[in-house]
CSV table of C-alpha atoms in Angstrom, one decimal:
chain,number,residue,atom,x,y,z
T,212,PHE,CA,-41.3,-139.9,31.9
T,213,PHE,CA,-41.8,-137.0,34.3
T,214,LEU,CA,-44.2,-139.4,36.4
T,215,ARG,CA,-41.6,-142.0,36.5
T,216,GLY,CA,-39.0,-139.6,37.6
T,217,ILE,CA,-41.5,-138.8,40.6
T,218,HIS,CA,-42.4,-142.3,41.4
T,219,ASP,CA,-38.8,-143.5,41.3
T,220,ARG,CA,-37.8,-140.7,43.7
T,221,GLU,CA,-40.8,-141.3,46.0
T,222,GLN,CA,-39.6,-144.8,46.4
T,223,LYS,CA,-36.2,-143.7,47.6
T,224,TYR,CA,-37.5,-141.5,50.4
T,225,ALA,CA,-40.7,-143.8,51.1
T,226,ASN,CA,-38.7,-145.2,54.4
T,227,TYR,CA,-38.5,-141.6,55.5
T,228,GLY,CA,-42.3,-141.1,55.5
T,229,LEU,CA,-42.5,-139.4,52.2
T,230,ASN,CA,-46.1,-140.1,50.2
T,231,VAL,CA,-46.9,-138.5,46.9
T,232,VAL,CA,-50.5,-138.2,45.7
T,233,VAL,CA,-50.7,-137.5,42.3
T,234,LYS,CA,-53.7,-135.9,40.7
T,235,GLU,CA,-53.9,-135.7,36.8
T,236,ILE,CA,-56.2,-133.5,34.3
T,237,ARG,CA,-56.5,-133.1,30.5
T,238,GLY,CA,-57.0,-129.8,28.8
T,239,TYR,CA,-56.6,-126.2,29.8
T,240,ASP,CA,-59.7,-125.7,32.1
T,241,GLY,CA,-58.7,-123.3,34.9
T,242,CYS,CA,-61.7,-124.2,37.1
T,243,GLU,CA,-60.8,-127.7,36.6
T,244,GLN,CA,-57.2,-127.1,37.8
T,245,VAL,CA,-58.5,-125.4,40.7
T,246,SER,CA,-60.9,-128.0,41.7
T,247,ALA,CA,-58.0,-130.8,41.4
T,248,ILE,CA,-55.9,-128.5,43.7
T,249,ASP,CA,-58.8,-128.5,46.2
T,250,LYS,CA,-59.0,-132.5,46.0
T,251,VAL,CA,-55.3,-132.8,46.8
T,252,LEU,CA,-55.7,-130.3,49.7
T,253,GLU,CA,-58.5,-132.6,51.1
T,254,GLN,CA,-55.8,-135.2,51.7
T,255,ASP,CA,-53.9,-132.8,54.2
T,256,ILE,CA,-50.9,-132.3,52.1
T,257,ASP,CA,-47.6,-130.6,53.2
T,258,ALA,CA,-46.6,-129.2,49.9
T,259,LEU,CA,-47.6,-129.1,46.4
T,260,ALA,CA,-46.0,-129.5,42.9
T,261,ILE,CA,-47.9,-128.5,39.9
T,262,MET,CA,-47.7,-127.5,36.5
T,263,PRO,CA,-49.9,-124.4,36.6
T,264,LEU,CA,-52.0,-122.8,33.8
T,265,ASP,CA,-51.5,-119.1,33.3
T,266,MET,CA,-55.1,-118.1,34.4
T,267,PRO,CA,-56.1,-115.6,36.9
T,268,GLU,CA,-58.4,-118.2,39.0
T,269,VAL,CA,-55.2,-120.5,39.2
T,270,ARG,CA,-53.1,-117.8,40.3
T,271,GLU,CA,-55.5,-116.9,43.0
T,272,LYS,CA,-55.8,-120.1,44.3
T,273,LEU,CA,-52.0,-120.8,44.4
T,274,LYS,CA,-51.5,-117.4,46.3
T,275,SER,CA,-54.0,-118.4,49.0
T,276,LEU,CA,-51.9,-121.6,49.8
T,277,LYS,CA,-49.8,-121.5,52.9
T,278,ILE,CA,-47.5,-124.4,52.0
T,279,PRO,CA,-44.4,-124.5,49.9
T,280,ILE,CA,-45.0,-124.7,46.1
T,281,VAL,CA,-42.8,-126.0,43.5
T,282,MET,CA,-43.8,-125.4,39.9
T,283,PHE,CA,-42.8,-127.7,37.2
T,284,ASN,CA,-42.7,-127.7,33.4
T,285,THR,CA,-44.4,-124.2,33.3
T,286,ASP,CA,-43.9,-121.1,35.6
T,287,LEU,CA,-45.9,-118.3,36.9
T,288,GLN,CA,-44.2,-115.1,38.2
T,289,MET,CA,-45.3,-115.4,41.7
T,290,GLU,CA,-43.8,-116.5,45.2
T,291,LYS,CA,-42.8,-120.4,45.3
T,292,LEU,CA,-40.1,-122.6,46.5
T,293,ALA,CA,-38.6,-123.1,43.0
T,294,PHE,CA,-39.3,-123.9,39.5
T,295,VAL,CA,-38.0,-127.0,37.7
T,296,GLY,CA,-38.1,-127.3,34.0
T,297,CYS,CA,-36.4,-126.3,30.9
T,298,ASP,CA,-35.4,-123.0,29.4
T,299,TYR,CA,-38.5,-122.6,27.0
T,300,TYR,CA,-37.3,-119.7,25.1
T,301,ASN,CA,-33.9,-121.4,24.6
T,302,SER,CA,-35.8,-124.4,23.4
T,303,GLY,CA,-37.7,-122.4,20.8
T,304,GLY,CA,-34.6,-120.8,19.8
T,305,LEU,CA,-32.9,-124.2,19.2
T,306,SER,CA,-35.7,-125.2,17.2
T,307,GLY,CA,-35.5,-122.1,15.2
T,308,ASP,CA,-32.0,-122.6,14.6
T,309,ILE,CA,-32.6,-125.9,13.0
T,310,ALA,CA,-35.3,-124.4,11.1
T,311,ASN,CA,-33.0,-121.9,9.5
T,312,LEU,CA,-30.6,-124.7,8.7
T,313,VAL,CA,-33.3,-127.0,7.1
T,314,LEU,CA,-34.7,-124.1,5.0
T,315,GLY,CA,-31.4,-122.5,3.9
T,316,SER,CA,-30.9,-118.9,3.1
T,317,HIS,CA,-33.7,-119.0,0.6
T,318,GLY,CA,-36.0,-119.4,3.7
T,319,GLY,CA,-39.6,-120.4,3.5
T,320,LYS,CA,-43.2,-120.4,4.9
T,321,ILE,CA,-43.4,-121.7,8.4
T,322,GLY,CA,-46.3,-123.0,10.6
T,323,ILE,CA,-46.2,-123.3,14.4
T,324,VAL,CA,-48.4,-125.8,16.3
T,325,ILE,CA,-48.6,-125.3,20.1
T,326,GLY,CA,-50.5,-126.7,22.9
T,327,SER,CA,-52.0,-123.7,24.4
T,328,PHE,CA,-51.5,-119.8,24.8
T,329,MET,CA,-52.5,-120.6,28.5
T,330,MET,CA,-49.2,-122.3,29.0
T,331,GLN,CA,-46.3,-119.8,30.0
T,332,GLY,CA,-43.8,-122.4,28.5
T,333,HIS,CA,-45.6,-122.6,25.2
T,334,LYS,CA,-45.7,-119.0,24.8
T,335,LEU,CA,-41.9,-118.8,25.4
T,336,ARG,CA,-41.2,-121.3,23.0
T,337,ILE,CA,-43.1,-119.4,20.4
T,338,SER,CA,-41.3,-116.2,21.2
T,339,GLY,CA,-37.6,-118.1,21.0
T,340,PHE,CA,-38.4,-119.9,17.8
T,341,THR,CA,-39.9,-116.5,16.2
T,342,ASP,CA,-37.0,-114.6,17.3
T,343,SER,CA,-34.4,-117.0,15.7
T,344,VAL,CA,-36.4,-117.7,12.5
T,345,MET,CA,-37.3,-114.2,11.7
T,346,ALA,CA,-33.6,-113.3,11.7
T,347,ASN,CA,-33.8,-114.5,8.2
T,348,SER,CA,-35.9,-112.1,6.2
T,349,ASN,CA,-37.1,-114.8,3.7
T,350,ASN,CA,-38.8,-116.5,6.3
T,351,SER,CA,-42.5,-115.8,7.1
T,352,ILE,CA,-44.7,-117.3,10.0
T,353,VAL,CA,-47.9,-118.1,8.1
T,354,ALA,CA,-49.9,-119.4,11.2
T,355,CYS,CA,-49.7,-120.2,15.0
T,356,VAL,CA,-52.6,-122.7,15.9
T,357,GLU,CA,-53.5,-124.6,19.2
T,358,ASN,CA,-53.9,-128.4,19.5
T,359,ALA,CA,-54.6,-128.6,23.1
T,360,ASP,CA,-51.8,-131.4,23.5
T,361,ASP,CA,-54.3,-133.9,22.0
T,362,ASP,CA,-53.5,-135.8,18.8
T,363,SER,CA,-56.8,-136.0,17.2
T,364,ARG,CA,-56.8,-132.0,17.6
T,365,SER,CA,-53.4,-131.8,16.4
T,366,TYR,CA,-54.4,-133.8,13.3
T,367,GLN,CA,-57.2,-131.6,12.6
T,368,VAL,CA,-55.7,-128.3,13.1
T,369,THR,CA,-52.3,-129.2,11.2
T,370,LYS,CA,-54.4,-130.5,8.2
T,371,GLU,CA,-56.3,-127.1,8.2
T,372,LEU,CA,-53.1,-125.0,8.2
T,373,ILE,CA,-51.7,-127.1,5.5
T,374,ALA,CA,-54.7,-126.7,3.3
T,375,GLN,CA,-54.7,-122.9,4.1
T,376,HIS,CA,-51.0,-121.9,3.9
T,377,HIS,CA,-48.9,-125.0,2.4
T,378,PRO,CA,-46.0,-124.4,4.6
T,379,ASP,CA,-42.5,-125.4,3.8
T,380,LEU,CA,-41.8,-126.3,7.6
T,381,ILE,CA,-44.1,-127.0,10.5
T,382,TYR,CA,-42.7,-126.6,14.1
T,383,PHE,CA,-44.7,-128.8,16.7
T,384,GLY,CA,-43.8,-126.9,20.0
T,385,ALA,CA,-45.7,-129.2,22.3
T,386,ALA,CA,-47.5,-132.7,22.7
T,387,GLY,CA,-49.9,-133.8,20.1
T,388,VAL,CA,-46.7,-134.5,17.6
T,389,LYS,CA,-48.1,-137.8,16.5
T,390,GLY,CA,-51.4,-136.5,15.4
T,391,GLY,CA,-49.8,-133.3,13.5
T,392,VAL,CA,-47.0,-135.6,11.9
T,393,GLU,CA,-49.8,-138.0,10.4
T,394,ALA,CA,-51.6,-135.0,9.1
T,395,VAL,CA,-48.5,-133.9,7.3
T,396,LEU,CA,-47.9,-137.3,5.9
T,397,ASP,CA,-51.5,-137.7,4.9
T,398,SER,CA,-51.1,-134.4,2.8
T,399,LYS,CA,-48.5,-135.8,0.6
T,400,GLU,CA,-46.8,-132.3,0.5
T,401,SER,CA,-43.3,-131.8,1.1
T,402,ILE,CA,-42.9,-130.3,4.6
T,403,ARG,CA,-40.1,-130.2,6.8
T,404,MET,CA,-41.0,-130.6,10.5
T,405,ILE,CA,-39.2,-129.9,14.2
T,406,THR,CA,-40.6,-131.3,17.2
T,407,VAL,CA,-40.2,-131.2,21.0
T,408,ASP,CA,-39.8,-134.1,23.3
T,409,GLU,CA,-38.8,-137.5,22.9
T,410,THR,CA,-41.5,-140.1,22.9
T,411,THR,CA,-41.9,-143.4,21.1
T,412,ALA,CA,-43.5,-141.8,18.3
T,413,THR,CA,-40.9,-138.9,17.7
T,414,ARG,CA,-38.2,-141.5,18.0
T,415,GLU,CA,-39.5,-143.4,15.4
T,416,TYR,CA,-40.1,-140.4,13.1
T,417,LEU,CA,-36.5,-139.5,13.6
T,418,ASP,CA,-35.2,-143.1,12.8
T,419,LYS,CA,-37.3,-143.1,9.7
T,420,GLY,CA,-36.1,-139.2,8.7
T,421,VAL,CA,-39.8,-138.1,8.9
T,422,ILE,CA,-38.8,-135.3,11.4
T,423,SER,CA,-35.6,-133.3,11.0
T,424,ALA,CA,-34.9,-132.9,14.6
T,425,THR,CA,-36.5,-132.7,18.1
T,426,VAL,CA,-35.6,-130.7,21.3
T,427,THR,CA,-35.9,-132.6,24.5
T,428,GLN,CA,-36.0,-131.4,28.0
T,429,GLN,CA,-35.1,-134.4,30.2
T,430,PRO,CA,-38.7,-135.1,31.7
T,431,TYR,CA,-37.4,-137.7,33.9
T,432,LEU,CA,-34.7,-135.7,35.7
T,433,GLN,CA,-37.5,-132.9,36.1
T,434,GLY,CA,-39.3,-135.2,38.2
T,435,VAL,CA,-36.7,-136.4,40.1
T,436,LEU,CA,-35.6,-132.8,40.9
T,437,THR,CA,-39.1,-131.7,41.7
T,438,ILE,CA,-39.5,-134.3,44.5
T,439,LYS,CA,-35.8,-133.9,45.7
T,440,VAL,CA,-36.5,-130.3,46.2
T,441,LEU,CA,-39.7,-130.7,48.2
T,442,TYR,CA,-38.4,-133.5,50.4
T,443,ASN,CA,-35.0,-131.6,51.1
T,444,TYR,CA,-37.3,-128.6,52.4
T,445,LEU,CA,-39.8,-130.6,54.0
T,446,SER,CA,-37.4,-132.8,55.9
T,447,ASN,CA,-35.0,-129.9,57.1
T,448,LYS,CA,-35.9,-126.9,55.7
T,449,LYS,CA,-33.0,-126.9,53.1
T,450,LEU,CA,-33.7,-124.6,50.2
T,451,PRO,CA,-32.6,-125.2,46.9
T,452,HIS,CA,-29.3,-123.6,45.7
T,453,GLU,CA,-31.1,-122.0,42.8
T,454,ARG,CA,-34.8,-120.9,42.6
T,455,TYR,CA,-35.0,-121.7,39.1
T,456,ILE,CA,-33.5,-125.1,38.1
T,457,TYR,CA,-33.3,-125.8,34.4
T,458,THR,CA,-32.8,-129.1,32.8
T,459,GLU,CA,-30.5,-129.1,29.5
T,460,ASN,CA,-32.2,-128.6,26.5
T,461,GLN,CA,-30.7,-131.5,24.0
T,462,VAL,CA,-31.0,-131.6,20.1
T,463,ASN,CA,-31.8,-135.0,18.8
T,464,LEU,CA,-31.2,-135.5,15.0
């Protein structure tokens, strides 16, 4: 959805000379992200939009650039034109509030499956979720594991989490939801689930009552706003009204 928003906005500005070069990488390798930045720089770009890894080599590379930078989806505390994305702490907090409603006052054992601790947004989601659920002293977080936003990896780590801890609820705070949910279903255990984002899979799980809720962050709008901010700045040096542009977190039940 994010890329669709980027390309739709690119088409709108195409007649004004805007050209967008997209470079995708998988996983959480800082050196690979730096290499990807170097590759797009070879095309003499005028600005950079990036979902940065929270790693020293990425920070140093971005600090060395002399072009405007917009960070999307995840943020680094450094100089930039703008950040476009959701309020991750709030997203985690909303999911925690739902978990509290699902588990009730008696609480329960909770597992967390996240993409990577190298993503600032993922860490903020964990923080917001934890602060919310731990307001109930009967809740306990039994494990927090990484799935690298990969369905196969998510299946494996979720399977191991269930075998070791038998949680009452699992919060999937990043991608890899399909693999994780399938691991829960295969376990045959009664485990409630809360996810983020709205993919075809999560929509199907919601409709079937497999997951209790998902918290979305409007990825299409994020793509649109990222390109809009960069175009306005490159075309007439217009700065965004806000340096931090948050899209709305929405709960889908």
